[in-house]
Short mmCIF file of C-alpha atoms in Angstrom, two decimals:
data_model
loop_
_atom_site.label_atom_id
_atom_site.label_comp_id
_atom_site.label_asym_id
_atom_site.label_seq_id
_atom_site.Cartn_x
_atom_site.Cartn_y
_atom_site.Cartn_z
CA UNK A 1 -93.16 57.74 73.72
CA UNK A 2 -94.83 54.36 74.60
CA UNK A 3 -96.24 52.44 71.81
CA UNK A 4 -99.95 52.97 71.22
CA UNK A 5 -101.89 50.11 72.80
CA UNK A 6 -105.11 49.25 70.90
CA UNK A 7 -106.51 47.47 73.88
CA UNK A 8 -106.32 50.52 76.12
CA UNK A 9 -107.74 52.94 73.41
CA UNK A 10 -110.59 50.37 72.96
CA UNK A 11 -111.44 50.44 76.71
CA UNK A 12 -111.18 54.12 76.70
CA UNK A 13 -113.66 54.27 73.64
CA UNK A 14 -116.22 51.95 75.66
CA UNK A 15 -115.83 54.21 78.71
CA UNK A 16 -116.70 57.33 76.53
CA UNK A 17 -119.56 55.60 74.88
CA UNK A 18 -121.17 54.99 78.34
CA UNK A 19 -120.32 58.50 79.51
CA UNK A 20 -122.16 59.79 76.40
CA UNK A 21 -125.07 57.52 76.72
CA UNK A 22 -125.63 58.41 80.28
CA UNK A 23 -125.44 62.13 79.58
CA UNK A 24 -128.03 61.70 76.70
CA UNK A 25 -130.41 59.95 78.76
CA UNK A 26 -130.09 62.56 81.54
CA UNK A 27 -130.65 65.44 79.09
CA UNK A 28 -133.58 63.82 77.36
CA UNK A 29 -136.02 63.50 80.34
CA UNK A 30 -136.69 61.47 83.28
CA UNK A 31 -138.81 58.98 81.43
CA UNK A 32 -135.47 57.97 79.85
CA UNK A 33 -133.78 57.43 83.22
CA UNK A 34 -136.42 54.79 84.03
CA UNK A 35 -135.19 52.64 81.03
CA UNK A 36 -133.02 49.95 82.00
CA UNK A 37 -129.86 48.84 80.35
CA UNK A 38 -131.73 45.83 79.42
CA UNK A 39 -134.28 47.63 77.60
CA UNK A 40 -131.63 49.34 75.59
CA UNK A 41 -130.07 46.04 74.73
CA UNK A 42 -133.45 44.46 74.03
CA UNK A 43 -133.21 46.47 70.64
CA UNK A 44 -130.99 44.29 68.38
CA UNK A 45 -130.71 46.90 65.68
CA UNK A 46 -129.59 49.42 68.35
CA UNK A 47 -127.19 47.07 69.91
CA UNK A 48 -125.66 46.13 66.52
CA UNK A 49 -125.34 50.01 65.61
CA UNK A 50 -123.61 50.75 68.79
CA UNK A 51 -121.11 47.87 68.27
CA UNK A 52 -120.33 49.14 64.93
CA UNK A 53 -119.97 52.67 66.43
CA UNK A 54 -117.56 51.39 69.01
CA UNK A 55 -115.51 49.51 66.51
CA UNK A 56 -115.19 52.73 64.37
CA UNK A 57 -114.19 54.62 67.48
CA UNK A 58 -111.58 52.32 68.57
CA UNK A 59 -109.93 52.09 65.03
CA UNK A 60 -110.11 55.89 64.77
CA UNK A 61 -108.38 56.21 68.27
CA UNK A 62 -105.79 53.74 67.28
CA UNK A 63 -105.11 55.43 63.84
CA UNK A 64 -104.78 58.80 65.52
CA UNK A 65 -102.34 57.45 68.07
CA UNK A 66 -100.33 55.94 65.24
CA UNK A 67 -100.31 59.07 63.27
CA UNK A 68 -99.27 61.18 66.34
CA UNK A 69 -96.52 58.46 67.35
CA UNK A 70 -95.24 58.50 63.57
CA UNK A 71 -94.88 62.57 63.61
CA UNK A 72 -92.98 62.30 66.91
CA UNK A 73 -90.58 59.63 65.65
CA UNK A 74 -89.98 61.65 62.55
CA UNK A 75 -90.13 58.49 60.54
CA UNK A 76 -88.12 58.36 57.47
CA UNK A 77 -91.27 57.87 55.41
CA UNK A 78 -93.85 60.63 55.97
CA UNK A 79 -96.45 58.85 53.98
CA UNK A 80 -97.34 56.52 57.04
CA UNK A 81 -98.18 59.55 59.17
CA UNK A 82 -100.32 61.11 56.42
CA UNK A 83 -102.13 57.63 55.86
CA UNK A 84 -102.94 57.41 59.52
CA UNK A 85 -104.03 60.79 60.03
CA UNK A 86 -106.28 60.60 57.03
CA UNK A 87 -107.66 57.21 58.16
CA UNK A 88 -108.50 58.54 61.55
CA UNK A 89 -110.08 61.62 60.00
CA UNK A 90 -112.32 59.44 57.63
CA UNK A 91 -113.41 57.30 60.38
CA UNK A 92 -114.26 60.42 62.51
CA UNK A 93 -116.25 61.96 59.85
CA UNK A 94 -118.02 58.69 59.14
CA UNK A 95 -119.25 58.83 62.81
CA UNK A 96 -120.14 62.37 62.54
CA UNK A 97 -122.39 61.61 59.44
CA UNK A 98 -124.23 58.90 61.07
CA UNK A 99 -124.42 60.49 64.63
CA UNK A 100 -128.10 61.74 64.09
CA UNK A 101 -129.56 58.29 63.51
CA UNK A 102 -127.24 56.70 66.09
CA UNK A 103 -128.19 59.33 68.76
CA UNK A 104 -131.82 59.27 67.86
CA UNK A 105 -134.40 57.61 70.09
CA UNK A 106 -136.37 56.54 67.29
CA UNK A 107 -136.32 52.92 66.29
CA UNK A 108 -133.60 51.95 63.72
CA UNK A 109 -134.49 50.16 60.48
CA UNK A 110 -132.46 47.42 58.90
CA UNK A 111 -131.54 49.21 55.80
CA UNK A 112 -129.97 52.20 57.59
CA UNK A 113 -128.04 49.91 59.86
CA UNK A 114 -126.87 47.72 56.95
CA UNK A 115 -125.62 50.98 54.91
CA UNK A 116 -123.70 52.19 57.97
CA UNK A 117 -122.21 48.66 58.47
CA UNK A 118 -120.96 48.61 54.83
CA UNK A 119 -119.34 51.97 54.96
CA UNK A 120 -117.60 51.03 58.19
CA UNK A 121 -116.27 47.63 57.06
CA UNK A 122 -114.21 49.02 54.11
CA UNK A 123 -112.71 51.65 56.41
CA UNK A 124 -112.04 49.08 59.17
CA UNK A 125 -110.51 46.61 56.70
CA UNK A 126 -108.18 49.43 55.41
CA UNK A 127 -107.20 50.36 58.95
CA UNK A 128 -106.26 46.90 59.92
CA UNK A 129 -104.15 46.59 56.79
CA UNK A 130 -102.41 49.79 57.48
CA UNK A 131 -101.67 48.92 61.17
CA UNK A 132 -100.43 45.40 60.23
CA UNK A 133 -97.97 46.81 57.52
CA UNK A 134 -96.75 49.71 59.97
CA UNK A 135 -96.46 47.40 63.09
CA UNK A 136 -92.89 46.67 62.45
CA UNK A 137 -92.03 50.34 62.24
CA UNK A 138 -93.57 51.04 65.85
CA UNK A 139 -92.64 47.84 67.63
CA UNK A 140 -89.73 49.01 69.75
CA UNK A 141 -88.51 45.53 70.81
CA UNK A 142 -88.25 44.71 67.19
CA UNK A 143 -86.46 47.82 66.27
CA UNK A 144 -84.12 47.56 69.16
CA UNK A 145 -83.19 43.88 68.20
CA UNK A 146 -82.67 45.11 64.48
CA UNK A 147 -80.46 48.05 65.60
CA UNK A 148 -78.40 45.66 67.80
CA UNK A 149 -77.99 43.28 64.71
CA UNK A 150 -76.89 46.34 62.81
CA UNK A 151 -74.45 47.41 65.27
CA UNK A 152 -73.03 43.92 65.81
CA UNK A 153 -72.55 43.68 62.15
CA UNK A 154 -70.75 47.00 61.93
CA UNK A 155 -68.63 46.17 64.70
CA UNK A 156 -67.73 42.79 63.17
CA UNK A 157 -66.67 44.75 59.91
CA UNK A 158 -64.66 47.32 61.88
CA UNK A 159 -62.91 44.65 63.97
CA UNK A 160 -61.96 43.08 60.58
CA UNK A 161 -60.83 46.33 59.05
CA UNK A 162 -58.69 47.14 62.25
CA UNK A 163 -57.02 43.65 62.12
CA UNK A 164 -56.24 44.18 58.50
CA UNK A 165 -54.98 47.63 59.09
CA UNK A 166 -52.70 46.41 61.82
CA UNK A 167 -51.40 43.58 59.83
CA UNK A 168 -50.82 46.07 56.75
CA UNK A 169 -49.01 48.48 59.22
CA UNK A 170 -46.92 45.65 60.52
CA UNK A 171 -45.98 44.82 56.88
CA UNK A 172 -45.08 48.36 55.97
CA UNK A 173 -43.10 48.75 59.30
CA UNK A 174 -41.07 45.59 58.98
CA UNK A 175 -40.33 45.48 55.21
CA UNK A 176 -37.08 46.68 53.93
CA UNK A 177 -37.38 49.99 51.89
CA UNK A 178 -35.81 49.91 48.56
CA UNK A 179 -33.38 52.81 49.38
CA UNK A 180 -32.09 50.68 52.51
CA UNK A 181 -31.79 47.43 50.35
CA UNK A 182 -29.91 49.64 47.77
CA UNK A 183 -27.40 51.02 50.30
CA UNK A 184 -26.61 47.27 51.45
CA UNK A 185 -26.07 46.10 47.92
CA UNK A 186 -23.92 49.05 47.00
CA UNK A 187 -21.81 48.64 50.00
CA UNK A 188 -21.39 44.89 49.38
CA UNK A 189 -20.46 45.64 45.87
CA UNK A 190 -17.80 47.72 47.13
CA UNK A 191 -16.56 45.04 49.69
CA UNK A 192 -16.35 42.49 46.90
CA UNK A 193 -14.56 44.94 44.48
CA UNK A 194 -11.95 45.96 46.99
CA UNK A 195 -11.47 43.06 49.48
CA UNK A 196 -8.04 44.15 50.49
CA UNK A 197 -9.39 47.48 51.84
CA UNK A 198 -11.69 45.91 54.40
CA UNK A 199 -9.62 43.03 55.89
CA UNK A 200 -9.56 43.10 59.77
CA UNK A 201 -5.97 43.45 61.19
CA UNK A 202 -4.40 40.16 62.26
CA UNK A 203 -4.31 41.36 65.97
CA UNK A 204 -7.48 43.27 67.05
CA UNK A 205 -6.63 46.57 68.56
CA UNK A 206 -6.25 46.56 72.42
CA UNK A 207 -8.81 49.21 72.78
CA UNK A 208 -11.49 46.65 71.94
CA UNK A 209 -11.01 44.95 75.22
CA UNK A 210 -9.81 47.91 77.35
CA UNK A 211 -12.14 47.96 80.47
CA UNK A 212 -11.23 51.61 81.18
CA UNK A 213 -12.84 52.80 77.95
CA UNK A 214 -16.50 53.44 77.26
CA UNK A 215 -18.00 50.31 75.52
CA UNK A 216 -21.34 50.18 73.53
CA UNK A 217 -23.04 47.12 72.02
CA UNK A 218 -25.13 47.62 69.04
CA UNK A 219 -26.75 44.51 67.37
CA UNK A 220 -28.37 45.42 64.02
CA UNK A 221 -28.78 44.14 60.44
CA UNK A 222 -29.73 47.70 59.29
CA UNK A 223 -26.65 49.30 58.02
CA UNK A 224 -27.84 52.83 57.91
CA UNK A 225 -29.49 52.66 61.55
CA UNK A 226 -26.31 51.31 63.07
CA UNK A 227 -24.36 54.06 61.59
CA UNK A 228 -26.76 56.89 62.81
CA UNK A 229 -26.51 55.37 66.41
CA UNK A 230 -22.62 55.42 66.24
CA UNK A 231 -22.57 58.89 64.39
CA UNK A 232 -24.91 60.52 67.04
CA UNK A 233 -23.03 58.90 70.02
CA UNK A 234 -19.58 60.17 68.61
CA UNK A 235 -20.53 63.63 67.76
CA UNK A 236 -22.03 64.15 71.13
CA UNK A 237 -19.06 62.64 72.93
CA UNK A 238 -16.58 64.98 74.60
CA UNK A 239 -13.76 62.41 73.99
CA UNK A 240 -14.72 60.38 71.10
CA UNK A 241 -11.42 58.58 71.16
CA UNK A 242 -12.27 56.89 74.46
CA UNK A 243 -15.36 55.19 73.14
CA UNK A 244 -15.56 51.75 71.59
CA UNK A 245 -18.57 50.44 69.60
CA UNK A 246 -19.20 46.77 69.24
CA UNK A 247 -21.43 46.35 66.27
CA UNK A 248 -22.81 42.69 65.65
CA UNK A 249 -24.72 41.72 62.50
CA UNK A 250 -25.50 38.69 60.49
CA UNK A 251 -23.36 37.07 57.94
CA UNK A 252 -25.38 38.27 55.09
CA UNK A 253 -24.78 42.13 56.05
CA UNK A 254 -21.28 41.64 57.54
CA UNK A 255 -19.55 43.07 54.32
CA UNK A 256 -21.83 45.98 54.14
CA UNK A 257 -21.30 46.98 57.73
CA UNK A 258 -17.44 46.65 57.30
CA UNK A 259 -17.60 49.06 54.49
CA UNK A 260 -19.82 51.44 56.13
CA UNK A 261 -17.73 51.79 59.40
CA UNK A 262 -14.25 51.81 57.57
CA UNK A 263 -15.34 54.71 55.16
CA UNK A 264 -14.62 57.41 57.91
CA UNK A 265 -12.55 57.67 61.26
CA UNK A 266 -15.37 58.66 63.50
CA UNK A 267 -13.33 61.09 65.21
CA UNK A 268 -11.02 58.52 66.73
CA UNK A 269 -13.73 56.25 68.11
CA UNK A 270 -13.02 52.54 67.96
CA UNK A 271 -15.31 50.36 66.01
CA UNK A 272 -15.49 46.57 65.95
CA UNK A 273 -17.73 44.83 63.32
CA UNK A 274 -18.39 41.17 63.78
CA UNK A 275 -21.09 38.55 62.66
CA UNK A 276 -23.05 36.67 65.24
CA UNK A 277 -21.64 33.57 63.57
CA UNK A 278 -18.25 34.46 64.97
CA UNK A 279 -19.33 33.69 68.50
CA UNK A 280 -18.88 29.99 68.31
CA UNK A 281 -20.40 29.37 71.85
CA UNK A 282 -23.90 30.45 70.52
CA UNK A 283 -25.03 27.15 69.32
CA UNK A 284 -28.38 25.23 69.87
CA UNK A 285 -26.81 22.86 72.38
CA UNK A 286 -26.14 25.97 74.72
CA UNK A 287 -28.88 28.43 73.62
CA UNK A 288 -32.34 27.32 74.37
CA UNK A 289 -33.69 30.08 71.77
CA UNK A 290 -31.74 28.55 68.84
CA UNK A 291 -32.97 25.10 69.82
CA UNK A 292 -36.41 26.48 69.86
CA UNK A 293 -36.20 28.38 66.76
CA UNK A 294 -35.17 25.16 64.92
CA UNK A 295 -38.26 23.39 65.97
CA UNK A 296 -40.93 22.86 63.20
CA UNK A 297 -43.67 23.98 65.59
CA UNK A 298 -42.31 27.40 65.66
CA UNK A 299 -41.40 27.44 62.12
CA UNK A 300 -44.99 26.76 61.32
CA UNK A 301 -46.00 29.63 63.68
CA UNK A 302 -44.30 32.04 61.39
CA UNK A 303 -44.39 30.71 57.97
CA UNK A 304 -47.62 29.22 57.64
CA UNK A 305 -49.32 32.42 58.82
CA UNK A 306 -52.00 33.45 56.40
CA UNK A 307 -53.70 36.78 56.78
CA UNK A 308 -56.77 35.27 58.40
CA UNK A 309 -54.74 33.51 60.98
CA UNK A 310 -52.26 36.27 61.47
CA UNK A 311 -54.82 38.77 62.41
CA UNK A 312 -56.70 36.69 64.92
CA UNK A 313 -54.90 38.31 67.77
CA UNK A 314 -54.01 41.75 67.06
CA UNK A 315 -52.51 42.40 70.46
CA UNK A 316 -49.65 39.81 69.97
CA UNK A 317 -49.49 40.20 66.17
CA UNK A 318 -46.39 41.97 66.65
CA UNK A 319 -44.71 38.98 68.27
CA UNK A 320 -45.36 36.91 65.00
CA UNK A 321 -42.70 39.14 63.32
CA UNK A 322 -39.83 36.67 61.85
CA UNK A 323 -37.18 39.07 63.24
CA UNK A 324 -37.61 36.84 66.43
CA UNK A 325 -36.09 34.21 64.51
CA UNK A 326 -32.88 36.00 64.29
CA UNK A 327 -30.28 35.54 67.03
CA UNK A 328 -29.48 39.17 66.75
CA UNK A 329 -32.39 39.70 68.82
CA UNK A 330 -31.27 37.37 71.75
CA UNK A 331 -27.70 38.60 71.82
CA UNK A 332 -28.32 40.87 74.49
CA UNK A 333 -28.58 38.05 77.10
CA UNK A 334 -25.05 36.96 76.25
CA UNK A 335 -23.05 40.03 76.86
CA UNK A 336 -20.82 38.88 79.73
CA UNK A 337 -19.61 35.95 77.43
CA UNK A 338 -19.24 37.91 74.44
CA UNK A 339 -17.00 40.51 76.22
CA UNK A 340 -15.34 38.65 78.96
CA UNK A 341 -12.82 41.26 79.74
CA UNK A 342 -15.25 44.18 80.22
CA UNK A 343 -16.84 45.34 83.45
CA UNK A 344 -19.53 47.53 82.08
CA UNK A 345 -21.35 48.02 78.72
CA UNK A 346 -23.94 50.18 77.39
CA UNK A 347 -26.50 48.44 75.12
CA UNK A 348 -28.14 50.51 72.36
CA UNK A 349 -30.96 49.47 70.01
CA UNK A 350 -30.43 50.51 66.32
CA UNK A 351 -33.56 52.90 66.37
CA UNK A 352 -32.07 55.17 68.94
CA UNK A 353 -30.30 58.54 68.59
CA UNK A 354 -27.78 59.90 71.10
CA UNK A 355 -28.21 63.52 71.89
CA UNK A 356 -25.60 64.20 74.81
CA UNK A 357 -22.32 62.74 76.14
CA UNK A 358 -23.18 59.32 78.00
CA UNK A 359 -19.94 58.90 79.80
CA UNK A 360 -21.98 59.87 82.99
CA UNK A 361 -23.48 56.54 82.99
CA UNK A 362 -20.21 55.01 83.89
CA UNK A 363 -20.19 56.98 86.93
CA UNK A 364 -23.49 55.90 88.37
CA UNK A 365 -23.29 53.78 91.51
CA UNK A 366 -25.31 50.63 90.36
CA UNK A 367 -25.85 49.43 93.96
CA UNK A 368 -24.99 45.89 92.91
CA UNK A 369 -27.59 45.76 90.38
CA UNK A 370 -27.15 44.39 86.95
CA UNK A 371 -29.41 46.47 84.70
CA UNK A 372 -29.73 50.26 84.60
CA UNK A 373 -32.90 51.20 82.78
CA UNK A 374 -35.69 53.75 82.62
CA UNK A 375 -38.84 52.60 83.84
CA UNK A 376 -42.01 52.87 81.65
CA UNK A 377 -44.78 52.22 83.84
CA UNK A 378 -47.59 54.92 84.71
CA UNK A 379 -50.79 54.06 86.16
CA UNK A 380 -51.61 50.50 85.51
CA UNK A 381 -49.85 50.50 82.10
CA UNK A 382 -46.61 48.69 81.45
CA UNK A 383 -46.85 46.65 84.58
CA UNK A 384 -45.68 42.99 84.67
CA UNK A 385 -49.07 41.64 84.23
CA UNK A 386 -49.07 43.07 80.60
CA UNK A 387 -46.15 41.03 79.56
CA UNK A 388 -46.37 37.69 81.41
CA UNK A 389 -49.20 35.11 81.89
CA UNK A 390 -50.10 35.37 85.59
CA UNK A 391 -52.55 32.62 85.16
CA UNK A 392 -49.56 30.31 85.15
CA UNK A 393 -48.85 29.26 88.79
CA UNK A 394 -45.11 29.54 88.49
CA UNK A 395 -45.36 33.16 87.20
CA UNK A 396 -47.81 34.06 89.92
CA UNK A 397 -45.74 32.43 92.72
CA UNK A 398 -42.41 34.29 91.50
CA UNK A 399 -43.44 37.69 90.27
CA UNK A 400 -45.59 40.71 91.33
CA UNK A 401 -48.08 41.46 88.65
CA UNK A 402 -47.82 45.32 89.72
CA UNK A 403 -44.13 45.49 89.38
CA UNK A 404 -42.88 48.34 87.19
CA UNK A 405 -41.71 47.52 83.46
CA UNK A 406 -38.78 49.00 81.92
CA UNK A 407 -37.75 49.39 78.35
CA UNK A 408 -35.00 47.88 76.19
CA UNK A 409 -33.13 50.43 73.89
CA UNK A 410 -30.74 51.94 76.37
CA UNK A 411 -29.60 49.56 79.05
CA UNK A 412 -26.58 50.16 81.14
CA UNK A 413 -25.18 46.53 82.26
CA UNK A 414 -22.76 45.72 85.12
CA UNK A 415 -21.19 42.81 83.63
CA UNK A 416 -19.60 41.89 86.85
CA UNK A 417 -22.70 41.91 88.92
CA UNK A 418 -24.17 39.86 85.83
CA UNK A 419 -21.84 37.17 86.34
CA UNK A 420 -22.09 37.16 90.09
CA UNK A 421 -26.06 37.14 89.92
CA UNK A 422 -25.79 34.29 87.07
CA UNK A 423 -28.32 36.13 85.07
CA UNK A 424 -27.75 34.17 81.90
CA UNK A 425 -28.48 30.98 83.65
CA UNK A 426 -31.64 32.39 84.84
CA UNK A 427 -32.53 33.41 81.45
CA UNK A 428 -31.78 29.83 80.34
CA UNK A 429 -33.98 28.57 83.01
CA UNK A 430 -37.10 30.47 82.10
CA UNK A 431 -36.61 30.24 78.38
CA UNK A 432 -36.48 26.41 78.59
CA UNK A 433 -40.00 26.55 80.70
CA UNK A 434 -41.35 28.84 77.91
CA UNK A 435 -40.82 26.44 75.00
CA UNK A 436 -44.55 26.15 74.35
CA UNK A 437 -45.08 29.93 74.96
CA UNK A 438 -47.19 29.39 78.08
CA UNK A 439 -45.31 31.93 80.25
CA UNK A 440 -45.05 34.76 77.88
CA UNK A 441 -45.28 35.45 74.00
CA UNK A 442 -42.38 35.73 71.82
CA UNK A 443 -39.93 38.78 72.35
CA UNK A 444 -37.08 39.76 74.41
CA UNK A 445 -38.68 42.10 76.78
CA UNK A 446 -40.59 39.48 78.88
CA UNK A 447 -37.69 37.19 79.52
CA UNK A 448 -35.62 40.43 80.22
CA UNK A 449 -38.17 41.40 82.78
CA UNK A 450 -37.80 38.12 84.24
CA UNK A 451 -34.25 37.69 84.04
CA UNK A 452 -33.52 41.17 85.67
CA UNK A 453 -36.64 41.11 87.88
CA UNK A 454 -34.83 42.12 91.22
CA UNK A 455 -31.55 43.25 89.82
CA UNK A 456 -32.67 46.36 87.88
CA UNK A 457 -31.79 49.89 88.94
CA UNK A 458 -34.11 52.56 87.82
CA UNK A 459 -32.48 55.54 85.79
CA UNK A 460 -33.74 58.94 85.65
CA UNK A 461 -36.25 59.35 82.83
CA UNK A 462 -34.15 62.06 81.06
CA UNK A 463 -31.70 59.32 80.10
CA UNK A 464 -34.07 57.62 77.73
CA UNK A 465 -37.23 59.08 76.05
CA UNK A 466 -39.41 56.68 74.26
CA UNK A 467 -42.23 56.47 71.84
CA UNK A 468 -40.93 58.54 68.81
CA UNK A 469 -42.19 55.75 66.60
CA UNK A 470 -45.79 55.70 67.60
CA UNK A 471 -46.51 58.74 70.02
CA UNK A 472 -47.09 62.06 68.23
CA UNK A 473 -47.86 63.82 71.49
CA UNK A 474 -44.32 63.51 73.15
CA UNK A 475 -43.29 67.13 73.94
CA UNK A 476 -40.35 68.65 72.11
CA UNK A 477 -39.13 70.10 75.53
CA UNK A 478 -38.81 66.50 76.98
CA UNK A 479 -37.20 65.35 73.63
CA UNK A 480 -34.82 68.23 73.90
CA UNK A 481 -33.55 67.20 77.41
CA UNK A 482 -33.19 63.59 76.69
CA UNK A 483 -29.82 62.03 76.53
CA UNK A 484 -31.24 59.27 74.21
CA UNK A 485 -34.47 59.31 72.12
CA UNK A 486 -35.87 56.07 71.04
CA UNK A 487 -38.02 55.51 67.77
CA UNK A 488 -39.73 52.41 69.14
CA UNK A 489 -42.84 51.51 67.42
CA UNK A 490 -43.77 51.00 63.84
CA UNK A 491 -42.93 54.46 62.40
CA UNK A 492 -39.23 54.10 62.00
CA UNK A 493 -37.38 57.34 60.89
CA UNK A 494 -36.01 55.53 57.82
CA UNK A 495 -39.58 54.53 56.61
CA UNK A 496 -41.97 56.82 54.64
CA UNK A 497 -44.46 56.14 57.46
CA UNK A 498 -42.22 57.95 59.98
CA UNK A 499 -43.60 61.01 61.91
CA UNK A 500 -42.36 64.17 60.38
CA UNK A 501 -42.09 66.11 63.50
CA UNK A 502 -39.55 63.74 64.87
CA UNK A 503 -37.73 62.54 61.75
CA UNK A 504 -35.17 65.44 61.61
CA UNK A 505 -33.85 64.13 64.98
CA UNK A 506 -32.63 60.99 63.15
CA UNK A 507 -31.82 62.34 59.53
CA UNK A 508 -29.38 64.96 60.88
CA UNK A 509 -27.05 61.98 61.70
CA UNK A 510 -27.24 60.30 58.17
CA UNK A 511 -24.10 60.63 56.10
CA UNK A 512 -25.51 62.20 53.18
CA UNK A 513 -22.04 63.08 52.00
CA UNK A 514 -21.41 59.47 51.30
CA UNK A 515 -21.51 58.48 47.52
CA UNK A 516 -23.48 55.29 48.40
CA UNK A 517 -26.16 57.09 50.53
CA UNK A 518 -26.51 59.60 47.72
CA UNK A 519 -27.00 56.93 45.02
CA UNK A 520 -29.69 55.29 46.99
CA UNK A 521 -31.73 58.36 46.98
CA UNK A 522 -32.34 58.75 50.72
CA UNK A 523 -34.46 61.73 51.53
CA UNK A 524 -33.06 64.21 54.05
#
């Protein structure tokens, strides 16, 4: 309803006054018709009384309008509606009480008019005070502005809460659980207590370099996760003895990994455990990322990162994770040099589970492409524009923003094609250009999308189903038909925040029969 306008109501009251006046004149006889308006105005007391009556009528109309408006708005305080209604009624009663002398043709006396005026003044003063106090409640523009201010303040609070929640979720996802830390320590104790049991043979087994076998690369500092990947692949392989797993970790977790993979035979599968430091060619003079990670600017980016700074950009908060300081995350770009005698290799993340035999991948015709991967785009999502800065002229010139993205986690690499296309050199070129993070944020997927831009072969989606670490709506039928399921996202299956409907897919490959696993209280 529109706000009551006192001016409009006043004009209406004036019009009513003249209508009533003319009607009275007409009904009283012809001799009244002959009286002019000037003759009416010539009586000063009559004019004064009419002015007072008009003021009373105007204020009564305004009070009535405010009372009606208050009832329609259902104001929080019903007191205002009652006060306005009572005020309008009192003013109307006052007019009714004085109508006989106001409408009488007889001359008015000073005392009567003065008495009428005194009664009116008190009520008009009360009406004006009440209207002034209530005006704020009926001023739509003021109410709208106050509502906007409230909404803005609430949105600010919500934004801060979301950022703090995202930061807390990131901490929960990337922290090492006590049970996982316990397992690494127990395995390391075993390595120190019995060093002779875990010494590498002087001559590596020839199977580790046999290109006729099926080779996997797993880079991880998570002992339990790496063992689940190997367990799941071996148990679902038709001929496990033909599979070779190259597990690379950091120096700190090397002993624990060695113990973990020496405690069982894995059905004859071959397992190599090495530290990233064993690859001597990976140094800051050759690897751009290592040189960049040593810079004071990048160190500050991570380690001087307070909560208020870390949560300024929630979209890229995950890229501030210190895991990107680890060379383990960038080893995937050096597979041909790490395994020079191999022709093909399957790269697996440590948060995947293998559900069927994967040897069919080695029979796929790669059509000269380097990287076989499942595309992740649908609609406008997961396109190149989401990963790179297309406002940069070089990115805009070289790449299509609508090109379909793909996922790391299960990638089949043709190492011969890689060497032919000089993909590592391409990676170095772009990584050097991105030293100031102007082409893309930190992470390995954007440089991967760039490096293998025109050399990626799309695989059937059933090879690799993603999202088990963040998307609860993935159908179990789709998961059941997948060769590899990927717990990408924050809700990793070894964390308490994992999604229960998917966690069993991972836990069934945990070696709960191992003493060290039982000692560290891993929940089944």
